[in-house]
PDB file of C-alpha atoms in Angstrom:
ATOM      1  CA  MET B 302      52.301 116.500 146.555  1.00 83.00           C
ATOM      2  CA  ASN B 303      50.012 114.295 143.911  1.00 94.00           C
ATOM      3  CA  PHE B 304      48.738 115.310 140.804  1.00 96.00           C
ATOM      4  CA  ASN B 305      48.724 112.128 138.727  1.00 96.00           C
ATOM      5  CA  ASP B 306      45.821 112.379 136.073  1.00 92.00           C
ATOM      6  CA  LEU B 307      45.368 115.816 136.987  1.00 97.00           C
ATOM      7  CA  HIS B 308      45.736 118.837 134.079  1.00 97.00           C
ATOM      8  CA  VAL B 309      46.678 121.681 135.183  1.00 97.00           C
ATOM      9  CA  VAL B 310      46.637 125.283 132.680  1.00 96.00           C
ATOM     10  CA  VAL B 311      49.892 126.966 133.575  1.00 97.00           C
ATOM     11  CA  THR B 312      49.879 130.812 132.140  1.00 94.00           C
ATOM     12  CA  GLY B 313      53.516 131.933 131.805  1.00 93.00           C
ATOM     13  CA  GLY B 314      54.724 128.339 131.530  1.00 95.00           C
ATOM     14  CA  THR B 315      57.126 128.970 129.097  1.00 93.00           C
ATOM     15  CA  GLY B 316      58.660 131.456 130.674  1.00 89.00           C
ATOM     16  CA  ALA B 317      61.664 131.694 133.277  1.00 87.00           C
ATOM     17  CA  LEU B 318      59.500 131.247 136.238  1.00 92.00           C
ATOM     18  CA  GLY B 319      56.493 129.346 135.094  1.00 94.00           C
ATOM     19  CA  LEU B 320      59.458 126.702 134.307  1.00 94.00           C
ATOM     20  CA  ALA B 321      60.010 126.098 137.739  1.00 96.00           C
ATOM     21  CA  VAL B 322      56.135 125.614 138.027  1.00 97.00           C
ATOM     22  CA  VAL B 323      55.793 123.170 135.311  1.00 98.00           C
ATOM     23  CA  GLN B 324      58.837 121.370 136.303  1.00 97.00           C
ATOM     24  CA  ARG B 325      57.491 120.658 139.657  1.00 97.00           C
ATOM     25  CA  LEU B 326      54.126 119.815 138.461  1.00 98.00           C
ATOM     26  CA  LEU B 327      55.318 117.551 136.087  1.00 98.00           C
ATOM     27  CA  THR B 328      57.465 115.738 138.966  1.00 97.00           C
ATOM     28  CA  ALA B 329      54.110 115.381 140.754  1.00 97.00           C
ATOM     29  CA  GLY B 330      52.360 114.184 137.816  1.00 97.00           C
ATOM     30  CA  ALA B 331      50.579 116.132 136.674  1.00 98.00           C
ATOM     31  CA  THR B 332      49.957 117.237 132.360  1.00 98.00           C
ATOM     32  CA  CYS B 333      50.548 120.649 132.176  1.00 98.00           C
ATOM     33  CA  GLN B 334      48.628 122.587 129.366  1.00 97.00           C
ATOM     34  CA  LEU B 335      50.997 125.548 128.425  1.00 97.00           C
ATOM     35  CA  PRO B 336      49.392 128.564 126.240  1.00 94.00           C
ATOM     36  CA  ASN B 337      52.411 130.097 124.544  1.00 94.00           C
ATOM     37  CA  PHE B 338      52.060 133.401 122.905  1.00 92.00           C
ATOM     38  CA  ASP B 339      56.407 133.877 122.231  1.00 90.00           C
ATOM     39  CA  PRO B 340      57.652 131.425 120.445  1.00 91.00           C
ATOM     40  CA  ALA B 341      60.895 132.580 121.128  1.00 92.00           C
ATOM     41  CA  GLU B 342      60.309 131.196 124.803  1.00 92.00           C
ATOM     42  CA  LEU B 343      60.191 127.528 123.262  1.00 94.00           C
ATOM     43  CA  GLU B 344      63.932 127.615 122.060  1.00 93.00           C
ATOM     44  CA  GLN B 345      64.811 127.575 125.650  1.00 92.00           C
ATOM     45  CA  PHE B 346      62.038 125.853 126.875  1.00 95.00           C
ATOM     46  CA  PRO B 347      63.469 122.026 127.999  1.00 96.00           C
ATOM     47  CA  HIS B 348      60.197 119.984 128.195  1.00 96.00           C
ATOM     48  CA  THR B 349      58.804 120.932 124.328  1.00 95.00           C
ATOM     49  CA  ASP B 350      58.823 116.965 123.849  1.00 96.00           C
ATOM     50  CA  HIS B 351      57.729 115.965 127.366  1.00 97.00           C
ATOM     51  CA  PRO B 352      54.876 113.121 126.898  1.00 98.00           C
ATOM     52  CA  ASN B 353      52.963 115.475 129.648  1.00 98.00           C
ATOM     53  CA  VAL B 354      53.176 119.005 128.381  1.00 98.00           C
ATOM     54  CA  GLN B 355      50.924 120.708 125.643  1.00 98.00           C
ATOM     55  CA  ILE B 356      51.682 123.520 124.033  1.00 97.00           C
ATOM     56  CA  THR B 357      49.176 125.734 122.358  1.00 94.00           C
ATOM     57  CA  THR B 358      51.280 128.514 120.294  1.00 93.00           C
ATOM     58  CA  GLY B 359      49.710 132.071 119.384  1.00 89.00           C
ATOM     59  CA  VAL B 360      47.585 132.402 122.738  1.00 88.00           C
ATOM     60  CA  ASP B 361      46.797 135.950 123.589  1.00 89.00           C
ATOM     61  CA  LEU B 362      45.826 135.668 127.019  1.00 89.00           C
ATOM     62  CA  THR B 363      44.860 139.126 127.024  1.00 90.00           C
ATOM     63  CA  ASP B 364      42.442 139.293 124.035  1.00 87.00           C
ATOM     64  CA  GLU B 365      38.803 137.543 125.285  1.00 89.00           C
ATOM     65  CA  VAL B 366      37.887 136.236 121.806  1.00 85.00           C
ATOM     66  CA  THR B 367      41.001 134.188 121.335  1.00 74.00           C
ATOM     67  CA  VAL B 368      40.967 133.082 124.622  1.00 77.00           C
ATOM     68  CA  ALA B 369      37.326 131.934 124.433  1.00 78.00           C
TER      69      ALA B 369
END
């Protein structure tokens, strides 16, 4: 799988299941955009300082106005 130079939005990427997806995408060369609603998830997320991980906090994906 080759994701070099691709940007991927991973909803739920800072959660337990999403972490596995993010790890696989990073290994494949992707840049991961992660919307995050629960800051507590970031305490155990191992990739917060990874150069190919961009986290946007305070995003509630159930609110259409916020997403827009």
